[in-house]
Every structure is written in C-alpha cells, then in structure tokens.
PDB file of C-alpha atoms in Angstrom:
ATOM      1  CA  GLU A  14       2.666   0.544   1.773  1.00 95.00           C
ATOM      2  CA  ILE A  15       5.832  -0.184  -0.187  1.00 97.00           C
ATOM      3  CA  VAL A  16       7.684   3.020  -1.040  1.00 97.00           C
ATOM      4  CA  MET A  17       9.613   3.125  -4.297  1.00 98.00           C
ATOM      5  CA  THR A  18      12.538   5.455  -4.900  1.00 98.00           C
ATOM      6  CA  GLN A  19      14.480   6.086  -8.085  1.00 98.00           C
ATOM      7  CA  SER A  20      17.853   7.561  -8.878  1.00 96.00           C
ATOM      8  CA  PRO A  21      19.024   9.742 -10.336  1.00 97.00           C
ATOM      9  CA  ALA A  22      16.124  12.150 -10.752  1.00 97.00           C
ATOM     10  CA  THR A  23      17.617  13.291 -14.046  1.00 97.00           C
ATOM     11  CA  LEU A  24      20.148  11.510 -16.217  1.00 97.00           C
ATOM     12  CA  SER A  25      21.876  13.454 -18.939  1.00 96.00           C
ATOM     13  CA  VAL A  26      23.282  11.280 -21.695  1.00 94.00           C
ATOM     14  CA  SER A  27      24.134  11.497 -25.363  1.00 94.00           C
ATOM     15  CA  PRO A  28      22.645   9.381 -28.157  1.00 94.00           C
ATOM     16  CA  GLY A  29      24.508   6.104 -28.446  1.00 95.00           C
ATOM     17  CA  GLU A  30      25.548   6.097 -24.818  1.00 96.00           C
ATOM     18  CA  ARG A  31      24.471   3.627 -22.178  1.00 96.00           C
ATOM     19  CA  ALA A  32      21.954   4.687 -19.538  1.00 96.00           C
ATOM     20  CA  THR A  33      21.595   2.990 -16.180  1.00 98.00           C
ATOM     21  CA  LEU A  34      18.547   3.804 -14.049  1.00 98.00           C
ATOM     22  CA  SER A  35      18.047   2.591 -10.499  1.00 98.00           C
ATOM     23  CA  CYS A  36      14.927   1.731  -8.543  1.00 98.00           C
ATOM     24  CA  ARG A  37      14.776   0.752  -4.899  1.00 98.00           C
ATOM     25  CA  ALA A  38      11.918  -0.628  -2.826  1.00 98.00           C
ATOM     26  CA  SER A  39      11.437   0.001   0.893  1.00 98.00           C
ATOM     27  CA  GLN A  40      11.047  -3.751   1.399  1.00 97.00           C
ATOM     28  CA  SER A  41      11.568  -6.789  -0.747  1.00 97.00           C
ATOM     29  CA  VAL A  42       9.266  -7.067  -3.747  1.00 96.00           C
ATOM     30  CA  GLY A  43      10.841 -10.246  -5.115  1.00 95.00           C
ATOM     31  CA  SER A  44      10.855  -9.866  -8.888  1.00 94.00           C
ATOM     32  CA  ASN A  45       7.467  -8.190  -8.904  1.00 95.00           C
ATOM     33  CA  LEU A  46       8.559  -5.004 -10.585  1.00 97.00           C
ATOM     34  CA  ALA A  47       7.591  -3.274 -13.801  1.00 98.00           C
ATOM     35  CA  TRP A  48       9.204  -0.446 -15.737  1.00 98.00           C
ATOM     36  CA  PHE A  49       7.318   2.161 -17.747  1.00 98.00           C
ATOM     37  CA  GLN A  50       8.384   4.815 -20.228  1.00 98.00           C
ATOM     38  CA  GLN A  51       6.457   8.081 -20.489  1.00 97.00           C
ATOM     39  CA  LYS A  52       6.932  10.753 -23.113  1.00 96.00           C
ATOM     40  CA  PRO A  53       5.494  14.265 -22.752  1.00 94.00           C
ATOM     41  CA  GLY A  54       1.739  14.364 -23.225  1.00 94.00           C
ATOM     42  CA  GLN A  55       1.472  10.584 -23.456  1.00 96.00           C
ATOM     43  CA  ALA A  56       0.338   7.804 -21.184  1.00 97.00           C
ATOM     44  CA  PRO A  57       2.957   5.530 -19.650  1.00 97.00           C
ATOM     45  CA  ARG A  58       4.031   2.595 -21.779  1.00 98.00           C
ATOM     46  CA  LEU A  59       4.886  -0.757 -20.188  1.00 98.00           C
ATOM     47  CA  LEU A  60       8.420  -1.858 -21.034  1.00 98.00           C
ATOM     48  CA  ILE A  61       9.301  -4.638 -18.618  1.00 98.00           C
ATOM     49  CA  TYR A  62       7.573  -6.798 -16.021  1.00 96.00           C
ATOM     50  CA  GLY A  63       8.851  -9.470 -13.687  1.00 94.00           C
ATOM     51  CA  GLY A  64      11.946  -7.321 -13.196  1.00 96.00           C
ATOM     52  CA  SER A  65      13.477  -8.448 -16.485  1.00 96.00           C
ATOM     53  CA  THR A  66      10.886  -9.640 -19.024  1.00 95.00           C
ATOM     54  CA  ARG A  67      10.497  -7.298 -21.961  1.00 97.00           C
ATOM     55  CA  VAL A  68       7.016  -6.715 -23.330  1.00 96.00           C
ATOM     56  CA  ALA A  69       6.528  -7.831 -26.917  1.00 94.00           C
ATOM     57  CA  GLY A  70       7.763  -5.176 -29.311  1.00 96.00           C
ATOM     58  CA  ILE A  71      10.118  -3.473 -26.865  1.00 97.00           C
ATOM     59  CA  PRO A  72      13.622  -3.204 -28.366  1.00 97.00           C
ATOM     60  CA  ALA A  73      16.342  -5.425 -26.979  1.00 97.00           C
ATOM     61  CA  ARG A  74      18.392  -2.379 -25.971  1.00 97.00           C
ATOM     62  CA  PHE A  75      16.075  -2.154 -22.949  1.00 98.00           C
ATOM     63  CA  SER A  76      16.952  -4.617 -20.210  1.00 98.00           C
ATOM     64  CA  GLY A  77      15.915  -4.981 -16.606  1.00 98.00           C
ATOM     65  CA  SER A  78      17.675  -6.678 -13.751  1.00 98.00           C
ATOM     66  CA  GLY A  79      17.550  -7.056 -10.015  1.00 97.00           C
ATOM     67  CA  SER A  80      15.364  -8.598  -7.350  1.00 97.00           C
ATOM     68  CA  GLY A  81      14.443  -7.978  -3.767  1.00 97.00           C
ATOM     69  CA  THR A  82      14.883  -4.277  -3.159  1.00 98.00           C
ATOM     70  CA  ASP A  83      17.271  -3.115  -5.883  1.00 98.00           C
ATOM     71  CA  PHE A  84      16.523  -2.988  -9.578  1.00 98.00           C
ATOM     72  CA  THR A  85      18.142  -1.543 -12.670  1.00 98.00           C
ATOM     73  CA  LEU A  86      16.852  -0.544 -16.082  1.00 98.00           C
ATOM     74  CA  THR A  87      19.597  -0.353 -18.677  1.00 98.00           C
ATOM     75  CA  ILE A  88      19.293   1.206 -22.103  1.00 97.00           C
ATOM     76  CA  SER A  89      22.322  -0.076 -23.918  1.00 95.00           C
ATOM     77  CA  SER A  90      22.593   2.513 -26.678  1.00 93.00           C
ATOM     78  CA  LEU A  91      20.267   5.461 -26.381  1.00 95.00           C
ATOM     79  CA  GLN A  92      18.238   6.400 -29.400  1.00 95.00           C
ATOM     80  CA  SER A  93      16.571   9.781 -29.831  1.00 94.00           C
ATOM     81  CA  GLU A  94      13.157   8.255 -29.150  1.00 95.00           C
ATOM     82  CA  ASP A  95      14.330   6.969 -25.753  1.00 96.00           C
ATOM     83  CA  PHE A  96      14.534  10.397 -24.154  1.00 93.00           C
ATOM     84  CA  ALA A  97      11.631  10.240 -21.716  1.00 97.00           C
ATOM     85  CA  VAL A  98      10.723   9.690 -18.074  1.00 97.00           C
ATOM     86  CA  TYR A  99      10.998   6.157 -16.708  1.00 98.00           C
ATOM     87  CA  PHE A 100       8.977   4.874 -13.758  1.00 98.00           C
ATOM     88  CA  CYS A 101       9.284   1.673 -11.790  1.00 98.00           C
ATOM     89  CA  GLN A 102       6.254   0.091 -10.123  1.00 98.00           C
ATOM     90  CA  GLN A 103       5.897  -2.743  -7.648  1.00 97.00           C
ATOM     91  CA  TYR A 104       3.088  -5.276  -7.712  1.00 96.00           C
ATOM     92  CA  HIS A 105       4.334  -7.479  -4.895  1.00 95.00           C
ATOM     93  CA  ASN A 106       2.050  -6.156  -2.211  1.00 93.00           C
ATOM     94  CA  TRP A 107      -1.164  -4.273  -2.927  1.00 92.00           C
ATOM     95  CA  PRO A 108      -3.282  -2.352  -2.465  1.00 93.00           C
ATOM     96  CA  PRO A 109      -1.830  -0.028  -3.279  1.00 96.00           C
ATOM     97  CA  PHE A 110       0.318  -0.596  -6.315  1.00 97.00           C
ATOM     98  CA  THR A 111       3.081   1.979  -5.946  1.00 98.00           C
ATOM     99  CA  PHE A 112       5.294   3.789  -8.397  1.00 98.00           C
ATOM    100  CA  GLY A 113       8.671   5.421  -8.095  1.00 97.00           C
ATOM    101  CA  PRO A 114       8.963   9.178  -8.670  1.00 97.00           C
ATOM    102  CA  GLY A 115      10.624   8.674 -12.043  1.00 97.00           C
ATOM    103  CA  THR A 116      13.953   9.292 -13.736  1.00 98.00           C
ATOM    104  CA  LYS A 117      14.071  11.758 -16.596  1.00 97.00           C
ATOM    105  CA  VAL A 118      16.515  10.795 -19.328  1.00 97.00           C
ATOM    106  CA  ASP A 119      17.519  13.802 -21.366  1.00 93.00           C
ATOM    107  CA  ILE A 120      20.331  15.088 -23.478  1.00 79.00           C
TER     108      ILE A 120
ATOM    109  CA  GLN B 167      -6.288  -4.513 -30.512  1.00 87.00           C
ATOM    110  CA  VAL B 168      -7.641  -3.313 -27.212  1.00 92.00           C
ATOM    111  CA  GLN B 169      -8.209   0.410 -26.789  1.00 95.00           C
ATOM    112  CA  LEU B 170      -9.359   2.417 -23.812  1.00 97.00           C
ATOM    113  CA  GLN B 171     -11.302   5.598 -24.444  1.00 97.00           C
ATOM    114  CA  GLN B 172     -11.926   7.845 -21.483  1.00 98.00           C
ATOM    115  CA  TRP B 173     -13.927  10.977 -20.891  1.00 97.00           C
ATOM    116  CA  GLY B 174     -15.330  13.226 -18.169  1.00 97.00           C
ATOM    117  CA  ALA B 175     -15.498  16.758 -16.856  1.00 93.00           C
ATOM    118  CA  GLY B 176     -12.181  18.571 -16.970  1.00 92.00           C
ATOM    119  CA  LEU B 177     -12.891  21.511 -14.668  1.00 97.00           C
ATOM    120  CA  LEU B 178     -14.313  21.212 -11.195  1.00 97.00           C
ATOM    121  CA  LYS B 179     -14.810  23.468  -8.212  1.00 97.00           C
ATOM    122  CA  PRO B 180     -13.613  22.485  -4.743  1.00 97.00           C
ATOM    123  CA  SER B 181     -15.990  20.116  -2.935  1.00 97.00           C
ATOM    124  CA  GLU B 182     -17.492  18.798  -6.180  1.00 98.00           C
ATOM    125  CA  THR B 183     -17.338  15.174  -7.303  1.00 98.00           C
ATOM    126  CA  LEU B 184     -14.990  14.125 -10.079  1.00 98.00           C
ATOM    127  CA  SER B 185     -16.581  11.680 -12.503  1.00 98.00           C
ATOM    128  CA  LEU B 186     -14.747   9.872 -15.310  1.00 98.00           C
ATOM    129  CA  THR B 187     -15.652   6.927 -17.512  1.00 98.00           C
ATOM    130  CA  CYS B 188     -13.472   4.569 -19.534  1.00 98.00           C
ATOM    131  CA  ALA B 189     -14.764   2.386 -22.349  1.00 97.00           C
ATOM    132  CA  VAL B 190     -13.018  -0.782 -23.454  1.00 96.00           C
ATOM    133  CA  TYR B 191     -12.918  -1.649 -27.148  1.00 94.00           C
ATOM    134  CA  GLY B 192     -11.498  -4.621 -28.963  1.00 88.00           C
ATOM    135  CA  GLU B 193     -11.101  -6.989 -26.019  1.00 82.00           C
ATOM    136  CA  LEU B 194     -13.123  -9.024 -23.622  1.00 83.00           C
ATOM    137  CA  PHE B 195     -14.083  -7.008 -20.598  1.00 86.00           C
ATOM    138  CA  SER B 196     -14.010  -9.997 -18.282  1.00 88.00           C
ATOM    139  CA  GLY B 197     -10.810 -11.592 -17.076  1.00 87.00           C
ATOM    140  CA  TYR B 198      -9.030  -8.378 -16.193  1.00 93.00           C
ATOM    141  CA  TYR B 199      -8.842  -5.764 -13.512  1.00 95.00           C
ATOM    142  CA  TRP B 200      -9.517  -2.217 -14.711  1.00 97.00           C
ATOM    143  CA  SER B 201      -7.622   0.539 -12.961  1.00 97.00           C
ATOM    144  CA  TRP B 202      -7.529   4.272 -12.461  1.00 98.00           C
ATOM    145  CA  ILE B 203      -4.204   6.044 -11.992  1.00 98.00           C
ATOM    146  CA  ARG B 204      -3.512   9.753 -11.735  1.00 98.00           C
ATOM    147  CA  GLN B 205      -0.545  12.032 -12.257  1.00 97.00           C
ATOM    148  CA  PRO B 206      -0.430  15.547 -10.760  1.00 96.00           C
ATOM    149  CA  PRO B 207       1.339  18.142 -12.908  1.00 94.00           C
ATOM    150  CA  GLY B 208       5.048  17.429 -13.082  1.00 90.00           C
ATOM    151  CA  LYS B 209       4.789  14.583 -10.601  1.00 92.00           C
ATOM    152  CA  GLY B 210       4.688  10.821 -10.437  1.00 94.00           C
ATOM    153  CA  LEU B 211       1.927   8.265 -10.751  1.00 97.00           C
ATOM    154  CA  GLU B 212      -0.589   7.364  -8.056  1.00 98.00           C
ATOM    155  CA  TRP B 213      -2.761   4.261  -8.325  1.00 98.00           C
ATOM    156  CA  LEU B 214      -6.314   4.995  -7.187  1.00 98.00           C
ATOM    157  CA  GLY B 215      -8.026   1.661  -7.444  1.00 97.00           C
ATOM    158  CA  GLU B 216      -9.388  -1.076  -9.692  1.00 97.00           C
ATOM    159  CA  VAL B 217     -12.485  -3.075 -10.504  1.00 97.00           C
ATOM    160  CA  THR B 218     -13.290  -6.398 -12.158  1.00 94.00           C
ATOM    161  CA  HIS B 219     -16.155  -7.119 -14.538  1.00 91.00           C
ATOM    162  CA  SER B 220     -18.030  -8.599 -11.581  1.00 92.00           C
ATOM    163  CA  GLY B 221     -17.671  -5.413  -9.575  1.00 94.00           C
ATOM    164  CA  ARG B 222     -14.970  -6.558  -7.178  1.00 95.00           C
ATOM    165  CA  THR B 223     -12.868  -3.558  -6.175  1.00 96.00           C
ATOM    166  CA  ASN B 224      -9.543  -2.690  -4.595  1.00 96.00           C
ATOM    167  CA  TYR B 225      -8.767   0.864  -3.519  1.00 97.00           C
ATOM    168  CA  ASN B 226      -5.756   2.858  -2.451  1.00 97.00           C
ATOM    169  CA  PRO B 227      -6.189   3.148   1.333  1.00 96.00           C
ATOM    170  CA  SER B 228      -5.079   6.790   1.215  1.00 95.00           C
ATOM    171  CA  LEU B 229      -8.121   7.720  -0.868  1.00 93.00           C
ATOM    172  CA  LYS B 230     -10.530   4.943  -0.043  1.00 88.00           C
ATOM    173  CA  SER B 231     -13.036   7.169   1.730  1.00 93.00           C
ATOM    174  CA  ARG B 232     -13.471   9.364  -1.348  1.00 97.00           C
ATOM    175  CA  VAL B 233     -13.091   6.937  -4.258  1.00 98.00           C
ATOM    176  CA  THR B 234     -15.728   4.778  -5.880  1.00 98.00           C
ATOM    177  CA  ILE B 235     -15.000   2.656  -8.944  1.00 98.00           C
ATOM    178  CA  SER B 236     -17.888   0.947 -10.647  1.00 97.00           C
ATOM    179  CA  VAL B 237     -18.478  -1.134 -13.742  1.00 96.00           C
ATOM    180  CA  ASP B 238     -21.105  -1.378 -16.456  1.00 95.00           C
ATOM    181  CA  THR B 239     -20.482  -4.684 -18.179  1.00 92.00           C
ATOM    182  CA  SER B 240     -23.289  -4.157 -20.697  1.00 92.00           C
ATOM    183  CA  GLN B 241     -21.336  -1.214 -22.092  1.00 93.00           C
ATOM    184  CA  SER B 242     -17.820  -2.564 -21.324  1.00 94.00           C
ATOM    185  CA  GLN B 243     -17.209   0.547 -19.289  1.00 96.00           C
ATOM    186  CA  PHE B 244     -15.904   1.380 -15.862  1.00 97.00           C
ATOM    187  CA  SER B 245     -16.099   4.624 -13.977  1.00 98.00           C
ATOM    188  CA  LEU B 246     -14.327   6.635 -11.315  1.00 98.00           C
ATOM    189  CA  LYS B 247     -15.934   8.957  -8.817  1.00 98.00           C
ATOM    190  CA  LEU B 248     -13.817  11.024  -6.447  1.00 98.00           C
ATOM    191  CA  SER B 249     -15.762  13.087  -3.950  1.00 97.00           C
ATOM    192  CA  SER B 250     -14.975  16.361  -2.199  1.00 97.00           C
ATOM    193  CA  VAL B 251     -12.199  17.340  -4.570  1.00 97.00           C
ATOM    194  CA  THR B 252      -9.603  19.964  -3.745  1.00 97.00           C
ATOM    195  CA  ALA B 253      -6.796  21.581  -5.689  1.00 97.00           C
ATOM    196  CA  ALA B 254      -4.615  18.633  -4.672  1.00 97.00           C
ATOM    197  CA  ASP B 255      -6.748  16.413  -6.914  1.00 98.00           C
ATOM    198  CA  THR B 256      -5.705  18.361  -9.997  1.00 98.00           C
ATOM    199  CA  ALA B 257      -4.058  15.789 -12.229  1.00 98.00           C
ATOM    200  CA  VAL B 258      -4.188  13.822 -15.433  1.00 98.00           C
ATOM    201  CA  TYR B 259      -6.309  10.754 -14.772  1.00 98.00           C
ATOM    202  CA  TYR B 260      -5.623   7.552 -16.686  1.00 98.00           C
ATOM    203  CA  CYS B 261      -7.602   4.374 -16.997  1.00 98.00           C
ATOM    204  CA  ALA B 262      -5.631   1.176 -17.545  1.00 98.00           C
ATOM    205  CA  ARG B 263      -5.990  -2.565 -17.908  1.00 97.00           C
ATOM    206  CA  ARG B 264      -4.242  -4.863 -15.474  1.00 95.00           C
ATOM    207  CA  THR B 265      -3.248  -8.211 -16.908  1.00 92.00           C
ATOM    208  CA  ASP B 266      -2.609 -11.136 -14.585  1.00 91.00           C
ATOM    209  CA  TYR B 267      -0.233 -13.686 -16.080  1.00 86.00           C
ATOM    210  CA  PHE B 268       0.904 -16.977 -14.588  1.00 89.00           C
ATOM    211  CA  ASP B 269       3.802 -18.783 -16.166  1.00 87.00           C
ATOM    212  CA  SER B 270       4.626 -22.490 -16.276  1.00 88.00           C
ATOM    213  CA  ARG B 271       6.908 -22.183 -13.247  1.00 86.00           C
ATOM    214  CA  GLY B 272       4.102 -20.862 -11.111  1.00 85.00           C
ATOM    215  CA  ALA B 273       5.339 -17.284 -11.094  1.00 85.00           C
ATOM    216  CA  SER B 274       2.648 -14.621 -11.208  1.00 88.00           C
ATOM    217  CA  TYR B 275       2.781 -11.250 -12.876  1.00 89.00           C
ATOM    218  CA  TYR B 276       0.345  -8.371 -12.546  1.00 92.00           C
ATOM    219  CA  TYR B 277       1.026  -5.521 -14.901  1.00 93.00           C
ATOM    220  CA  MET B 278      -0.807  -2.542 -16.385  1.00 96.00           C
ATOM    221  CA  ASP B 279      -0.267  -3.034 -20.056  1.00 95.00           C
ATOM    222  CA  VAL B 280      -2.909  -0.931 -21.789  1.00 96.00           C
ATOM    223  CA  TRP B 281      -3.614   2.679 -20.925  1.00 98.00           C
ATOM    224  CA  GLY B 282      -6.077   5.322 -21.966  1.00 97.00           C
ATOM    225  CA  LYS B 283      -4.812   8.647 -23.267  1.00 97.00           C
ATOM    226  CA  GLY B 284      -5.587  10.453 -20.044  1.00 98.00           C
ATOM    227  CA  THR B 285      -8.031  13.158 -19.007  1.00 98.00           C
ATOM    228  CA  LYS B 286      -6.781  16.396 -17.521  1.00 98.00           C
ATOM    229  CA  VAL B 287      -8.822  17.431 -14.505  1.00 98.00           C
ATOM    230  CA  THR B 288      -8.377  20.826 -12.898  1.00 98.00           C
ATOM    231  CA  VAL B 289      -9.898  21.781  -9.566  1.00 98.00           C
ATOM    232  CA  SER B 290     -10.176  25.525  -9.137  1.00 96.00           C
ATOM    233  CA  SER B 291     -12.584  27.971  -7.604  1.00 94.00           C
TER     234      SER B 291
END
C-alpha cells in the first residue's frame, strides 16, 4: 500500500497570500495524483488530477505540480472561500486508493 | 448533471451490519466505477472499495473480509455492507463516481469526481 503524507498539518495564512501545500508518497506514483478540497460538513471536491490538470470550473489560482514522490498544491492568492482542508490522493497503484491526512488552511 | 443520493441507517450497535445505498441520477450507470469512501470524525479519508455496473469489485485489503459492495443496475444503485461493526467504524460514509480518462498521449487518469453528500454512521452500544 502506498502511504501518503502531507505537510504542514495546518497552514495559517491571510487572504491574498500565497499558500503552498506539500504531499509526499512512500513510493513513486508518477503523475497519478489528485487534490481535493473539503469544507466543513461537505463532501470532498476534486480540484486537480494528473498532478497538475485542473478540473473544469476550478479557478486558475489553484495549481498543482510535481511527479514521482513529491507534489505541491499552490493557491496563488487565497480567497475567503479557499479556507478548507486539502487532501491528496494517489491512483497509481490500487487497491487501495490512498489519501493523505490533509492540510487545513485557515486564517 | 450527475447526482449521487445516498441513504442508510445512521446508528448501529457493535457487531451489527452497516448497510448503505447510493442512487445515481442524471448519468449513465455503466462506464464507471462506483466507490465508497469513509471519514472518521476529524480524520482523513479511507477508500473502502468500488463496483462496476457489471458487478466487478475491488476492495481495500484492510477491510476486505468485512466489506461487500453490490450493484442494482435496474435501479442505477450500488450498495455497501460492512459486517461486524465496532466503534472504529464510526464515520461519515461517502459514495463517489470514479471516472477513467485516457488522453491522446496514452496517459491514464482515474479520479473520483462526483461525490454524494455523505451519511453519518455511529456505532455505539
């Protein structure tokens, strides 16, 4: 099973600032990585797949990069609606699909 | 626009069987894998397993002995059963659609792009 880790656990930023979230896999997953956003009381929402491809309708301020074992989600200028928990997930080797523990972005 | 509507018992006693169902609206049922994922309170996401319209399944090895995912294509529904539940199975359970996409370069992508709203399940004596 591929183990996903994320850092930091919590990221405190101000609106308008840049946020950089990290995700690491225990072995190479190529570019087979997705990022999700989850707000309290809601289901996760897919933001990015393929490490860097934004889902239709996701603002351009969200960008993903990386391959192999190290990935980054960058939010270029945080908006109030971006404060949430972000999860990475690998789909390189399954079952099982595995998720990271999440990074909470708050003020 | 595809929507997933899920339902099932929200309170169980230890040793009982959890049973949830997810209905698919607004999209073809075939051509996708249909997944169950859970999230314990304040924790991360755990993929439980998936099923196709033909009944082909994949399960998380850590839960395989207790999980059964089935499909009812006539109703465009799929279901989760988790046996012998304990307090550790307390979680919000989500159903989700997995889309498989293959681009012109031959790259393949498998992502969960549509989710149900979640069902809170509590296991308590």
